[in-house]
């Protein structure tokens, strides 16, 4: 077990490429969230779109990202390279940013949002696989935790910047959107100039068709069990939009509604790295189970605790459960998948969990309309308990996968 006194040394032992990838994620998230925090209002107030249009845009965008991840991850395994695809994905996201202040109609924004999500889909799986390629196996949890912490920091810095700039620019959407262009291109420059992909290990098996049935089967039963646990868990953690609705029904005024996501993401960002680093010295599954327990507690508090203080307590617990689980799940995927199929493994993982999140939000919305907030969160607690029981079967089964050799 790692000595807690020596734990800070982990920061210095992580490769520069891991830090760079984390900062790339932070900068792109700052840019994207500055725009996304204002885009729904801009569409409706500035361009006269309907709420249905906003919903369609977001649905198409997220579905596109989830599907693209599978093919980009598999392609990175086929060519044996990750960085070029990650750079392409971030580059596509960057070049869409100037469209938002320049767009004369909703159609342009739909196209920009679509291309932006294609970029996210292209970069996601290769980037996650690149983290595993760069990080020493004994620091893999810390590496994923750090990237997740920095990425999540961007998720609350972006909206806070948007709020401040809207005040500074007297509610001028266009000027705020122009500012958001800067961190997006800075992210691409950092990726190209600082990150150096390691050479492909000699003798690593070449994969011609990563999505063939035989290759998917070779990912192994442990990997697919990780995916199954993650899918059930994702059904329990529906969209954060329901946390906002719960806070509003608990008495939070409309002006302060964005603070729900700020509080959530602060708790998430502050916990993801320490948990990831801690997981390198002990069984990751034990910490994942603790994260699932935090989700059960969050759901129970949100369902049963009275008043706004109870709601915000539930939001903090929700953020902590994200910090305890998201980086760990990525590390478990990297631990359980063969090195030559890591891109495919992350692509399939993201597809399954993305579809589960869509289903979870639909189910949560139906329960909310039919029975109210209390039963929505109680159902979430029940699914989280189911995921917890399923995760017990992973104990002792996940160890870092050794590279397989051709022949």
Coordinates of N, CA, C and O in Angstrom, one line a residue, residues 59 63 74 88 93 117 129 134 179 198 208 240 253 270 291 299 301 312 318 358 406:
X59 N -29.6 16.7 -28.5 CA -29.7 15.3 -28.7 C -28.8 14.8 -29.8 O -28.1 13.8 -29.7
X63 N -25.5 12.3 -29.3 CA -25.5 11.0 -30.0 C -24.4 10.8 -31.0 O -23.8 9.8 -31.1
X74 N -11.3 2.5 -32.6 CA -10.9 1.4 -33.3 C -9.9 1.7 -34.4 O -8.9 1.0 -34.6
X88 N -6.8 15.9 -34.3 CA -7.8 16.2 -35.3 C -9.1 16.5 -34.6 O -9.8 17.4 -34.9
X93 N -13.0 20.9 -33.0 CA -13.7 21.6 -32.0 C -13.3 23.1 -32.0 O -14.1 24.0 -31.8
X117 N -19.2 18.2 -31.8 CA -19.4 16.9 -31.2 C -18.7 15.8 -32.0 O -18.2 14.8 -31.4
X129 N -6.9 6.3 -24.4 CA -5.9 5.3 -24.6 C -4.5 5.8 -24.6 O -3.6 5.2 -24.1
X134 N 1.0 6.6 -22.1 CA 2.0 7.5 -21.5 C 2.3 7.2 -20.0 O 3.4 7.4 -19.6
X179 N -14.2 35.6 -27.0 CA -13.2 35.3 -26.0 C -13.0 33.8 -25.9 O -11.9 33.3 -25.7
X198 N 4.5 8.0 -27.1 CA 5.6 7.0 -27.1 C 5.6 6.0 -28.2 O 4.5 5.8 -28.9
X208 N -6.0 -5.7 -37.5 CA -6.5 -5.2 -38.8 C -7.9 -4.7 -38.8 O -8.3 -3.8 -39.4
X240 N -27.4 15.8 -15.0 CA -27.4 16.8 -13.9 C -28.5 17.8 -14.0 O -28.7 18.6 -13.1
X253 N -33.4 30.4 -6.3 CA -33.9 31.4 -7.3 C -33.3 31.1 -8.7 O -32.1 30.6 -8.8
X270 N -12.0 18.4 -7.1 CA -11.2 18.3 -6.0 C -11.0 16.9 -5.5 O -10.0 16.6 -4.9
X291 N -17.5 4.9 -4.1 CA -18.2 5.9 -4.9 C -19.6 5.6 -5.2 O -20.5 6.5 -5.2
X299 N -28.5 10.3 -3.7 CA -29.9 10.1 -4.1 C -30.9 10.2 -2.9 O -32.0 10.8 -3.0
X301 N -30.4 11.7 0.0 CA -30.5 13.1 0.5 C -31.4 13.9 -0.4 O -32.2 14.7 0.0
X312 N -28.5 21.1 -1.5 CA -27.1 21.4 -1.9 C -26.1 20.3 -1.2 O -25.1 20.0 -1.8
X318 N -23.1 14.2 -4.8 CA -23.2 13.8 -6.2 C -21.8 14.1 -6.9 O -21.3 13.3 -7.6
X358 N -28.4 8.3 -21.9 CA -29.6 8.8 -22.6 C -30.8 8.1 -22.1 O -31.8 8.8 -21.8
X406 N 2.4 -10.7 -31.2 CA 1.9 -11.3 -32.4 C 2.6 -12.7 -32.5 O 3.8 -12.9 -32.3

